[in-house]
Coordinates of C-alpha atoms and ligand atoms in Angstrom, one line a residue:
M1 CA -11.3 40.2 10.8
A2 CA -13.0 37.6 12.9
D3 CA -12.8 38.0 16.7
F4 CA -11.8 34.3 17.1
D5 CA -10.7 31.4 15.0
V6 CA -13.2 29.2 16.8
I7 CA -16.2 29.9 19.1
V8 CA -17.4 26.9 21.1
L9 CA -21.0 27.3 22.3
G10 CA -21.3 25.3 25.5
G11 CA -18.8 24.4 28.2
G12 CA -19.6 20.7 28.9
P13 CA -17.4 17.7 28.2
G14 CA -17.9 18.2 24.5
G15 CA -17.4 22.0 24.4
Y16 CA -14.6 22.5 27.0
V17 CA -12.5 19.6 25.5
A18 CA -13.0 20.9 22.0
A19 CA -11.9 24.4 23.2
I20 CA -8.7 23.1 24.9
R21 CA -7.8 21.0 21.8
C22 CA -8.4 24.0 19.5
A23 CA -6.1 26.1 21.7
Q24 CA -3.4 23.3 21.7
L25 CA -3.5 23.5 17.9
G26 CA -2.8 27.2 18.0
L27 CA -6.4 28.4 17.2
H28 CA -7.6 31.5 19.0
T29 CA -10.6 30.1 20.8
A30 CA -13.5 31.3 23.0
C31 CA -16.0 29.1 24.9
I32 CA -19.4 30.6 25.7
D33 CA -21.3 28.9 28.5
D34 CA -24.4 30.0 30.5
R35 CA -24.0 28.0 33.7
L36 CA -23.7 29.7 37.1
D37 CA -23.0 28.2 40.5
A38 CA -25.2 28.7 43.6
A39 CA -23.2 31.9 44.3
G40 CA -23.8 33.3 40.8
E41 CA -20.3 32.6 39.6
P42 CA -19.6 31.1 36.1
R43 CA -19.2 27.4 36.2
L44 CA -17.7 25.3 33.4
G45 CA -18.2 21.6 33.0
G46 CA -21.7 21.4 31.7
V47 CA -24.2 18.8 32.9
C48 CA -21.5 16.1 33.3
L49 CA -19.4 17.9 35.9
N50 CA -22.2 19.9 37.6
V51 CA -25.3 17.8 37.7
G52 CA -24.5 14.6 35.9
C53 CA -21.6 12.1 35.8
I54 CA -19.5 13.4 38.6
P55 CA -22.0 14.3 41.4
S56 CA -23.9 11.0 40.7
K57 CA -20.7 9.0 41.0
A58 CA -19.8 10.9 44.2
L59 CA -23.2 9.9 45.8
L60 CA -23.0 6.4 44.4
E61 CA -19.6 5.9 46.1
S62 CA -20.7 7.4 49.4
S63 CA -24.0 5.4 49.5
H64 CA -22.0 2.3 48.6
H65 CA -19.8 2.8 51.6
Y66 CA -22.8 3.3 53.8
A67 CA -24.6 0.2 52.6
F68 CA -21.4 -1.9 52.6
T69 CA -20.7 -0.9 56.2
R70 CA -24.3 -1.7 57.2
D71 CA -24.7 -5.0 55.2
A72 CA -21.4 -6.5 54.3
L73 CA -18.6 -5.4 56.6
A74 CA -19.4 -8.0 59.3
A75 CA -18.7 -10.8 56.9
H76 CA -15.1 -9.6 56.9
G77 CA -14.9 -9.9 60.6
I78 CA -15.3 -6.2 61.2
H79 CA -18.1 -5.0 63.5
A80 CA -18.6 -1.3 63.2
G81 CA -22.1 -1.2 64.6
Q82 CA -25.0 0.4 62.8
P83 CA -23.6 3.2 60.6
E84 CA -25.1 6.7 61.2
L85 CA -25.9 8.7 58.1
D86 CA -24.9 12.4 57.9
L87 CA -26.5 13.3 54.6
A88 CA -25.5 17.0 54.8
T89 CA -21.8 15.9 54.9
M90 CA -22.3 13.5 52.1
Q91 CA -23.9 16.2 50.0
A92 CA -21.2 18.7 50.9
R93 CA -18.5 16.2 49.9
K94 CA -20.2 15.8 46.5
E95 CA -20.3 19.5 46.1
G96 CA -16.6 19.7 47.0
V97 CA -15.7 17.2 44.3
V98 CA -17.7 19.1 41.7
Q99 CA -16.1 22.4 42.7
T100 CA -12.6 21.0 42.5
L101 CA -13.1 19.6 39.0
T102 CA -15.0 22.6 37.6
H103 CA -12.4 25.0 38.9
G104 CA -9.8 22.7 37.3
I105 CA -11.3 23.4 33.9
A106 CA -11.1 27.1 34.5
S107 CA -7.4 26.7 35.3
L108 CA -6.9 24.6 32.1
F109 CA -8.6 27.4 30.1
A110 CA -6.3 29.9 31.7
K111 CA -3.2 27.8 30.9
H112 CA -4.2 27.2 27.3
K113 CA -5.4 30.8 26.8
V114 CA -9.0 29.8 26.0
T115 CA -11.3 32.9 26.5
H116 CA -14.1 31.9 28.7
I117 CA -17.2 34.0 28.1
S118 CA -20.1 33.7 30.6
G119 CA -23.3 34.3 28.7
Y120 CA -26.0 32.8 26.5
G121 CA -25.2 32.5 22.8
R122 CA -27.3 32.3 19.7
L123 CA -26.2 31.6 16.2
A124 CA -26.5 34.6 13.9
P125 CA -25.8 35.2 10.2
A126 CA -22.3 35.3 8.8
R127 CA -20.8 32.9 11.3
T128 CA -21.5 35.2 14.3
V129 CA -22.8 34.5 17.7
A130 CA -25.2 37.0 19.4
L131 CA -24.1 36.9 23.1
T132 CA -26.4 37.9 26.0
P133 CA -24.1 38.4 29.0
L134 CA -25.5 36.9 32.3
D135 CA -24.7 40.0 34.3
G136 CA -27.3 42.1 32.5
G137 CA -24.7 43.8 30.2
A138 CA -25.4 44.8 26.6
E139 CA -25.8 42.2 23.9
Q140 CA -22.6 41.7 21.8
T141 CA -21.9 40.1 18.5
L142 CA -18.8 37.9 18.1
Q143 CA -17.5 36.6 14.8
A144 CA -15.5 33.4 14.2
A145 CA -14.1 31.5 11.3
H146 CA -15.6 28.3 12.8
I147 CA -18.3 27.6 15.4
I148 CA -18.8 24.4 17.4
V149 CA -22.2 23.9 18.8
A150 CA -22.0 21.9 22.0
T151 CA -25.1 23.1 23.9
G152 CA -26.0 19.7 25.4
S153 CA -29.3 18.3 26.6
R154 CA -31.9 18.6 29.3
P155 CA -34.4 16.1 30.9
V156 CA -37.6 15.3 29.1
E157 CA -40.5 16.6 31.1
L158 CA -43.8 14.6 30.8
A159 CA -46.7 16.9 30.0
D160 CA -48.9 15.5 32.8
I161 CA -46.2 15.2 35.4
P162 CA -44.4 18.6 35.6
F163 CA -41.3 18.9 37.7
D164 CA -41.7 21.0 40.9
G165 CA -38.0 20.9 41.8
E166 CA -38.7 19.5 45.3
R167 CA -40.9 16.4 45.3
V168 CA -41.4 15.6 41.6
V169 CA -37.9 16.0 40.3
D170 CA -35.5 15.4 37.5
S171 CA -32.0 14.0 38.0
T172 CA -30.7 17.4 39.2
G173 CA -33.4 17.4 41.9
A174 CA -32.7 13.8 42.9
L175 CA -29.0 14.6 43.3
A176 CA -29.8 17.3 45.8
F177 CA -32.4 15.7 48.2
D178 CA -31.6 17.1 51.7
E179 CA -33.3 14.1 53.4
V180 CA -33.7 10.5 52.5
P181 CA -37.2 10.0 51.1
G182 CA -39.1 7.3 53.0
R183 CA -40.6 6.1 49.7
L184 CA -39.1 7.0 46.4
G185 CA -40.9 6.4 43.1
V186 CA -39.0 6.4 39.8
I187 CA -40.6 6.6 36.4
G188 CA -38.2 5.2 33.8
G189 CA -35.9 2.1 34.1
G190 CA -33.0 3.6 32.2
V191 CA -29.5 4.6 33.4
I192 CA -30.5 7.6 35.6
G193 CA -33.4 5.7 37.2
L194 CA -31.0 2.8 38.1
E195 CA -28.1 4.9 39.3
L196 CA -30.1 7.5 41.4
G197 CA -32.6 4.8 42.5
S198 CA -29.6 2.8 43.8
V199 CA -28.2 5.8 45.7
W200 CA -31.4 6.5 47.7
S201 CA -32.3 2.8 48.1
R202 CA -28.9 2.2 49.7
L203 CA -29.4 5.1 52.0
G204 CA -32.8 3.7 53.2
S205 CA -35.5 4.7 50.7
K206 CA -38.0 2.1 49.7
T207 CA -37.5 2.6 46.0
H208 CA -39.9 1.6 43.3
L209 CA -39.0 1.7 39.6
L210 CA -41.8 1.7 37.1
V211 CA -40.5 0.5 33.8
R212 CA -42.6 0.8 30.7
G213 CA -41.2 -2.0 28.6
D214 CA -41.3 -5.7 29.1
R215 CA -37.5 -6.0 28.7
F216 CA -35.1 -4.7 31.3
L217 CA -32.3 -2.6 29.8
P218 CA -33.0 -3.4 26.2
M219 CA -29.8 -1.8 25.1
C220 CA -27.8 -4.5 27.0
D221 CA -27.1 -8.1 26.1
A222 CA -30.2 -10.0 27.4
Q223 CA -28.1 -12.5 29.5
I224 CA -26.4 -9.6 31.3
A225 CA -29.7 -7.6 31.7
D226 CA -31.4 -10.6 33.2
A227 CA -28.6 -11.2 35.7
A228 CA -28.5 -7.6 36.7
L229 CA -32.3 -7.4 37.1
H230 CA -32.2 -10.4 39.5
D231 CA -29.4 -8.9 41.6
L232 CA -30.8 -5.4 41.7
R233 CA -34.1 -6.8 43.0
E234 CA -32.2 -8.7 45.6
E235 CA -30.5 -5.5 46.6
G236 CA -33.9 -4.0 47.4
L237 CA -34.9 -2.1 44.3
N238 CA -38.6 -2.9 43.5
I239 CA -38.4 -3.0 39.7
R240 CA -41.8 -3.4 38.0
L241 CA -41.7 -4.1 34.3
Q242 CA -44.6 -3.4 31.9
S243 CA -45.9 -0.6 34.1
R244 CA -47.5 2.2 32.2
V245 CA -48.1 5.3 34.3
E246 CA -51.6 6.8 33.7
A247 CA -51.8 9.6 36.3
V248 CA -49.8 11.2 39.1
K249 CA -51.7 13.0 41.9
V250 CA -49.5 15.2 44.1
T251 CA -51.1 16.2 47.5
P252 CA -49.3 17.9 50.4
R253 CA -48.9 14.6 52.2
Q254 CA -48.0 12.1 49.4
I255 CA -47.7 11.4 45.7
A256 CA -50.1 8.8 44.2
I257 CA -49.0 7.1 41.0
H258 CA -51.7 5.3 39.1
Y259 CA -50.4 2.8 36.6
Q260 CA -51.4 -0.3 34.6
D261 CA -49.4 -3.5 34.7
P262 CA -50.2 -7.0 33.4
D263 CA -52.3 -7.6 36.6
G264 CA -54.5 -4.5 35.9
A265 CA -54.8 -1.1 37.5
Q266 CA -52.3 -0.3 40.3
R267 CA -51.6 2.5 42.7
L268 CA -48.3 3.4 44.3
I269 CA -47.9 5.9 47.1
V270 CA -44.5 7.6 47.5
D271 CA -43.0 10.7 49.1
R272 CA -40.8 11.8 46.2
L273 CA -40.9 11.0 42.5
L274 CA -38.0 11.0 40.1
V275 CA -39.0 11.2 36.5
A276 CA -36.1 9.9 34.3
V277 CA -37.5 9.2 30.8
G278 CA -34.6 10.4 28.7
R279 CA -33.1 13.7 27.6
R280 CA -33.6 16.0 24.7
P281 CA -31.1 18.3 22.9
N282 CA -30.8 22.0 23.8
T283 CA -31.4 23.4 20.3
G284 CA -34.7 25.1 20.7
D285 CA -33.3 28.6 21.4
I286 CA -29.9 28.7 19.8
G287 CA -30.9 30.6 16.7
A288 CA -31.0 27.5 14.5
E289 CA -34.0 28.5 12.5
Q290 CA -32.7 32.1 11.9
V291 CA -29.5 30.8 10.3
G292 CA -31.0 27.7 8.6
L293 CA -29.2 25.1 10.7
K294 CA -30.9 21.7 10.0
R295 CA -32.3 19.7 12.9
D296 CA -34.2 16.4 12.8
A297 CA -37.8 15.9 14.1
R298 CA -36.5 15.4 17.6
G299 CA -34.4 18.5 17.6
F300 CA -31.0 16.9 17.1
I301 CA -28.7 18.9 14.8
E302 CA -28.1 17.0 11.6
V303 CA -24.4 16.3 11.1
D304 CA -22.3 14.0 8.9
A305 CA -19.8 11.5 10.2
D306 CA -17.3 14.4 10.8
C307 CA -19.8 16.4 12.8
R308 CA -20.2 19.0 10.1
S309 CA -23.7 20.6 10.0
N310 CA -25.4 21.7 6.8
L311 CA -23.8 25.2 7.2
P312 CA -20.2 25.8 6.2
G313 CA -17.9 26.2 9.2
I314 CA -20.5 25.2 11.8
Y315 CA -20.0 21.9 13.6
A316 CA -22.1 20.2 16.3
I317 CA -20.9 17.6 18.9
G318 CA -22.1 15.7 22.0
D319 CA -25.7 15.5 23.2
V320 CA -27.0 17.8 20.5
V321 CA -26.2 15.3 17.7
R322 CA -27.0 11.6 16.9
G323 CA -25.4 8.8 18.9
P324 CA -25.2 7.9 22.6
M325 CA -25.6 10.8 25.1
L326 CA -22.3 10.1 26.9
A327 CA -19.6 12.5 28.1
H328 CA -16.7 10.5 26.5
K329 CA -18.5 10.5 23.2
A330 CA -19.0 14.2 23.4
S331 CA -15.3 14.8 24.3
E332 CA -14.0 12.5 21.4
E333 CA -16.1 14.4 18.9
G334 CA -14.8 17.7 20.4
V335 CA -11.2 16.6 19.9
A336 CA -11.9 15.3 16.4
V337 CA -13.6 18.5 15.3
A338 CA -10.8 20.7 16.6
E339 CA -8.3 18.6 14.7
R340 CA -10.4 18.8 11.5
I341 CA -10.5 22.6 11.8
A342 CA -6.7 22.5 12.1
G343 CA -6.5 20.6 8.9
Q344 CA -6.0 17.1 10.3
R345 CA -8.0 14.0 9.4
P346 CA -9.0 12.2 12.6
E347 CA -11.8 9.7 12.9
V348 CA -14.0 8.8 15.9
D349 CA -14.4 5.0 16.3
Y350 CA -18.1 5.0 16.9
A351 CA -18.2 1.2 17.0
S352 CA -16.0 1.2 20.1
I353 CA -17.7 3.6 22.4
P354 CA -18.0 2.0 25.9
A355 CA -21.1 2.4 28.1
V356 CA -21.2 1.9 31.8
I357 CA -24.1 1.8 34.3
Y358 CA -22.7 2.4 37.7
T359 CA -24.9 0.1 39.7
A360 CA -23.4 -2.3 42.2
P361 CA -22.1 -4.4 40.6
E362 CA -21.6 -2.3 37.5
I363 CA -22.8 -3.1 34.0
A364 CA -20.4 -2.3 31.1
W365 CA -20.3 -3.0 27.4
V366 CA -18.7 -2.1 24.1
G367 CA -19.9 -3.2 20.6
R368 CA -22.9 -5.2 19.8
S369 CA -25.0 -7.6 21.9
S370 CA -26.0 -11.2 21.0
E371 CA -29.4 -9.9 20.1
Q372 CA -28.1 -7.2 17.8
L373 CA -25.6 -9.5 16.1
S374 CA -28.4 -12.0 15.4
A375 CA -30.7 -9.3 14.1
D376 CA -27.8 -8.2 11.8
G377 CA -27.5 -11.7 10.5
I378 CA -23.9 -12.2 11.7
D379 CA -22.6 -15.6 12.7
F380 CA -20.7 -15.4 16.0
R381 CA -19.3 -17.5 18.8
S382 CA -19.8 -16.5 22.4
G383 CA -17.5 -17.1 25.4
V384 CA -19.0 -16.6 28.9
F385 CA -17.1 -16.7 32.2
P386 CA -18.8 -16.1 35.6
F387 CA -17.1 -14.2 38.4
R388 CA -18.0 -17.1 40.7
A389 CA -15.1 -19.0 39.1
N390 CA -12.6 -16.1 39.6
G391 CA -10.3 -16.2 42.6
R392 CA -10.1 -12.5 43.1
A393 CA -13.9 -12.1 43.1
H394 CA -14.0 -14.7 46.0
A395 CA -11.2 -12.9 47.9
N396 CA -13.1 -9.6 47.4
G397 CA -16.3 -11.2 48.6
D398 CA -18.4 -10.3 45.5
T399 CA -18.8 -13.1 43.0
R400 CA -21.9 -11.7 41.1
G401 CA -21.8 -11.3 37.4
L402 CA -20.1 -12.6 34.3
V403 CA -18.0 -11.6 31.3
K404 CA -19.3 -12.4 27.8
I405 CA -17.3 -12.0 24.6
L406 CA -18.8 -12.2 21.2
A407 CA -16.5 -12.9 18.2
E408 CA -17.3 -13.3 14.5
T409 CA -17.2 -16.9 13.4
G410 CA -14.3 -17.5 11.0
S411 CA -12.4 -14.2 11.4
D412 CA -12.6 -14.5 15.3
R413 CA -12.8 -10.6 15.4
I414 CA -14.3 -9.3 18.6
L415 CA -17.7 -7.7 18.0
G416 CA -18.9 -7.1 21.5
V417 CA -17.8 -7.5 25.1
H418 CA -20.3 -7.4 28.0
I419 CA -19.3 -7.3 31.6
Y420 CA -21.5 -7.4 34.6
G421 CA -19.6 -7.4 37.9
A422 CA -17.6 -5.4 40.3
H423 CA -15.4 -2.8 38.6
A424 CA -16.9 -3.6 35.2
G425 CA -16.5 0.0 34.3
E426 CA -12.7 -0.2 34.7
L427 CA -12.5 -3.7 33.2
I428 CA -14.2 -2.7 30.0
G429 CA -11.2 -0.6 29.1
V430 CA -9.3 -3.7 28.1
A431 CA -12.1 -4.7 25.7
V432 CA -12.3 -1.2 24.2
T433 CA -8.6 -1.3 23.5
A434 CA -8.8 -4.8 22.0
M435 CA -11.7 -3.7 19.7
T436 CA -10.0 -0.5 18.8
F437 CA -7.0 -2.5 17.6
V438 CA -9.4 -4.9 15.8
A439 CA -8.3 -7.8 18.0
A440 CA -9.5 -11.4 17.7
A441 CA -10.8 -13.3 20.7
E442 CA -7.6 -15.4 20.3
D443 CA -5.5 -12.2 20.8
L444 CA -7.1 -11.8 24.2
A445 CA -6.8 -15.5 25.0
R446 CA -3.0 -15.2 24.3
T447 CA -2.7 -12.0 26.5
I448 CA -1.2 -12.6 29.9
H449 CA -3.4 -11.3 32.7
A450 CA -2.1 -10.8 36.2
H451 CA -3.2 -13.2 38.9
P452 CA -5.3 -12.8 41.0
T453 CA -7.3 -10.1 39.2
L454 CA -10.9 -9.7 38.1
S455 CA -9.5 -9.2 34.5
E456 CA -8.7 -12.9 34.4
A457 CA -12.4 -13.4 33.8
I458 CA -11.9 -11.5 30.5
H459 CA -9.0 -13.9 29.6
E460 CA -11.2 -16.9 30.5
A461 CA -14.1 -15.6 28.5
A462 CA -11.8 -15.2 25.5
L463 CA -10.6 -18.8 26.0
A464 CA -14.3 -19.8 26.3
V465 CA -15.0 -18.4 22.8
D466 CA -12.8 -21.3 21.6
G467 CA -14.3 -23.8 24.1
R468 CA -11.1 -24.0 26.2
P469 CA -11.6 -22.1 29.5
I470 CA -9.4 -23.4 32.3
H471 CA -11.3 -22.7 35.4
I472 CA -14.8 -23.7 34.5
Ligands
LIG1 P1 -23.6 19.4 28.4 O1 -22.7 18.7 29.4 O2 -25.0 19.4 28.5 O3 -23.0 20.9 28.3 C1 -23.7 21.9 27.6 C2 -23.4 23.2 28.3 O4 -23.8 24.3 27.4 C3 -24.2 23.4 29.5 O5 -23.4 24.0 30.5 C4 -25.3 24.4 29.1 O6 -25.9 25.1 30.2 C5 -24.6 25.2 28.1 N1 -25.5 25.9 27.1 C6 -26.6 25.4 26.5 N2 -27.1 26.3 25.6 C7 -26.3 27.3 25.7 C8 -26.2 28.6 25.0 N3 -27.1 28.8 24.0 N4 -25.3 29.5 25.3 C9 -24.3 29.2 26.2 N5 -24.3 28.0 26.9 C10 -25.3 27.1 26.6 N6 -22.4 10.4 30.7 C11 -21.3 9.5 30.9 O7 -20.6 9.3 29.9 N7 -21.1 8.9 32.1 C12 -21.8 9.1 33.2 O8 -21.6 8.5 34.2 C13 -22.9 10.0 33.1 N8 -23.7 10.2 34.1 C14 -24.8 11.1 34.0 C15 -25.6 11.3 35.1 C16 -26.7 12.2 35.0 C17 -27.5 12.4 36.2 C18 -26.9 12.9 33.8 C19 -28.0 13.8 33.7 C20 -26.1 12.7 32.7 C21 -25.0 11.8 32.8 N9 -24.2 11.5 31.7 C22 -23.2 10.6 31.8 C23 -24.4 12.2 30.4 C24 -23.5 13.3 30.2 O9 -23.6 14.2 31.3 C25 -23.7 14.0 28.9 O10 -23.7 13.1 27.8 C26 -22.7 15.1 28.6 O11 -22.7 16.1 29.7 C27 -22.9 15.8 27.3 O12 -21.9 16.7 27.1 P2 -22.2 18.0 26.2 O13 -20.9 18.8 26.2 O14 -22.7 17.6 24.9 O15 -23.3 18.9 26.9
LIG2 P1 -32.7 6.4 29.3 O1 -32.9 6.6 27.9 O2 -31.5 5.7 29.8 O3 -34.0 5.7 30.0 C1 -35.2 6.2 29.8 C2 -36.3 5.2 30.3 O4 -37.5 5.9 30.4 C3 -36.4 4.0 29.5 O5 -36.6 2.9 30.3 C4 -37.7 4.3 28.7 O6 -38.4 3.1 28.3 C5 -38.5 5.1 29.7 N1 -39.5 6.0 29.1 C6 -39.3 6.8 28.1 N2 -40.5 7.5 27.9 C7 -41.3 7.1 28.9 C8 -42.6 7.6 29.3 N3 -43.3 8.5 28.6 N4 -43.2 7.0 30.3 C9 -42.5 6.0 31.0 N5 -41.3 5.6 30.7 C10 -40.7 6.2 29.7 O7 -32.8 7.9 29.9 P2 -32.3 8.5 31.3 O8 -32.2 7.4 32.3 O9 -33.3 9.6 31.5 O10 -30.9 9.0 31.0 C11 -30.7 10.0 30.0 C12 -29.3 9.8 29.3 O11 -28.3 10.3 30.2 C13 -29.0 8.3 29.1 O12 -29.5 7.8 27.9 C14 -27.5 8.4 29.1 O13 -27.1 8.6 27.8 C15 -27.1 9.5 30.0 N6 -26.7 9.0 31.3 C16 -25.6 8.2 31.3 C17 -25.1 7.6 32.4 C18 -23.9 6.7 32.4 O14 -23.2 6.7 31.3 N7 -23.6 6.0 33.4 C19 -25.7 7.9 33.7 C20 -26.9 8.7 33.6 C21 -27.3 9.3 32.4

């Protein structure tokens, strides 16, 4: 008899959520994870809770308060003087937030009777997992009727620019600086570069982002990306497009980055360097080859729309499979796989997965951009409403940004919503709900939004799709 109904490999937002849902459905479930905290104790939560979503948002929030106090409080008639930065306390607060949430998962496991096994797991024949305990104990073999692989991802390391953990760092290193770098270089103009670049820029680093492409945030609607680029530069981030790094020389005193841009050869001197050029799946050492688990050329486990791998009873979810590397996508796949194992027939609505970049203001979207719809040959109407015409934005003192709604011509079905502005990450929820329920722009236009709220900009953008906004 199998040891468990389900073994989940990996305890991040994909794995731990899958394990809890399996247990809720009455399946005898174990979750194997290899992460330890600084004291050597097992730590659930994966990248997201430990070195990703949560600590980055803790530092974004703290650094925002610091910069707001320094730069914007006086406009409200409040003079607090020059704020003093206590980075050690800021970092300790971040660690406290992480601890609270990761311990919370351990409690949820206990409540739902999920067996948490601390160790490194590898797939082995006959639906077994070879477990190497982290305490040096003997290797064990565990068998399950079903296995869910949720081993996540790690940062891409460039061959010529190895991480040293202190001055040339990945996101984990940049979340843990114990002093504000005087000059910070960032290679990569993606989500991590912008979020962590913003943190250190707000705290006083002169921050330079070297972006390879000629378009800023190519995954965003171009109108939104252009507006964000303008404001981020105003905020102090030195964002250099079309900058191709050729060499990085690290000396005890400084880091010299040699790169080419449209003006020719350039050199940038910084004190610390964050390399954030994407992440790759953790599938190199999970026994995939030994059991014949199919992966694509980039190492992602090949799965169908239901997250089934080529091997019966073995599923894969989250960052190890196709699709956006986002915590909420991993969790939804985890829930869906658990329910499938229990005999239900859930579906993940991949077309309605929101994305948020937590800059100030935030950038959030769901569905397709104008450029994607044009490329797909779809006729659409677009409604745009700027926050400078929104009463609450004025009262709050931040009128940057806009809402853009894209709806199919004829059916009026909403195909994409793009928000750039304060609290965009919260506001996008309305749009996700609308798209999930296959709403038309007219449905949003007929929905009553409270006054005065930022969400009225969504209402107005929906009215604008039909050329009838009131306040612009
Ligand atoms: P992971 O969270 O990577 O978890 C996998 C776990 O499995 C890890 O603990 C790993 O150590 C363990 N593991 C790996 N191999 C084995 C093995 N063989 N045996 C046992 N255990 C193993 N996403 C968002 O949606 N919103 C955000 O704001 C956001 N911010 C981010 C900020 C940063 C700095 C980073 C780096 C990422 C961020 N992400 C964000 C992405 C998000 O963290 C990932 O998409 C998410 O963690 C993926 O979840 P997962 O469960 O697939 O894998
Ligand atoms: P990214 O894919 O967002 O951006 C990578 C950037 O590096 C791009 O600008 C790309 O053009 C550039 N690049 C790639 N190879 C390069 C090279 N060899 N030299 C120079 N530039 C190069 O990846 P990032 O920022 O590392 O983040 C990884 C993932 O983590 C994201 O894709 C996202 O899924 C997730 N994440 C999500 C967050 C959120 O939801 N708010 C926050 C942080 C991370």
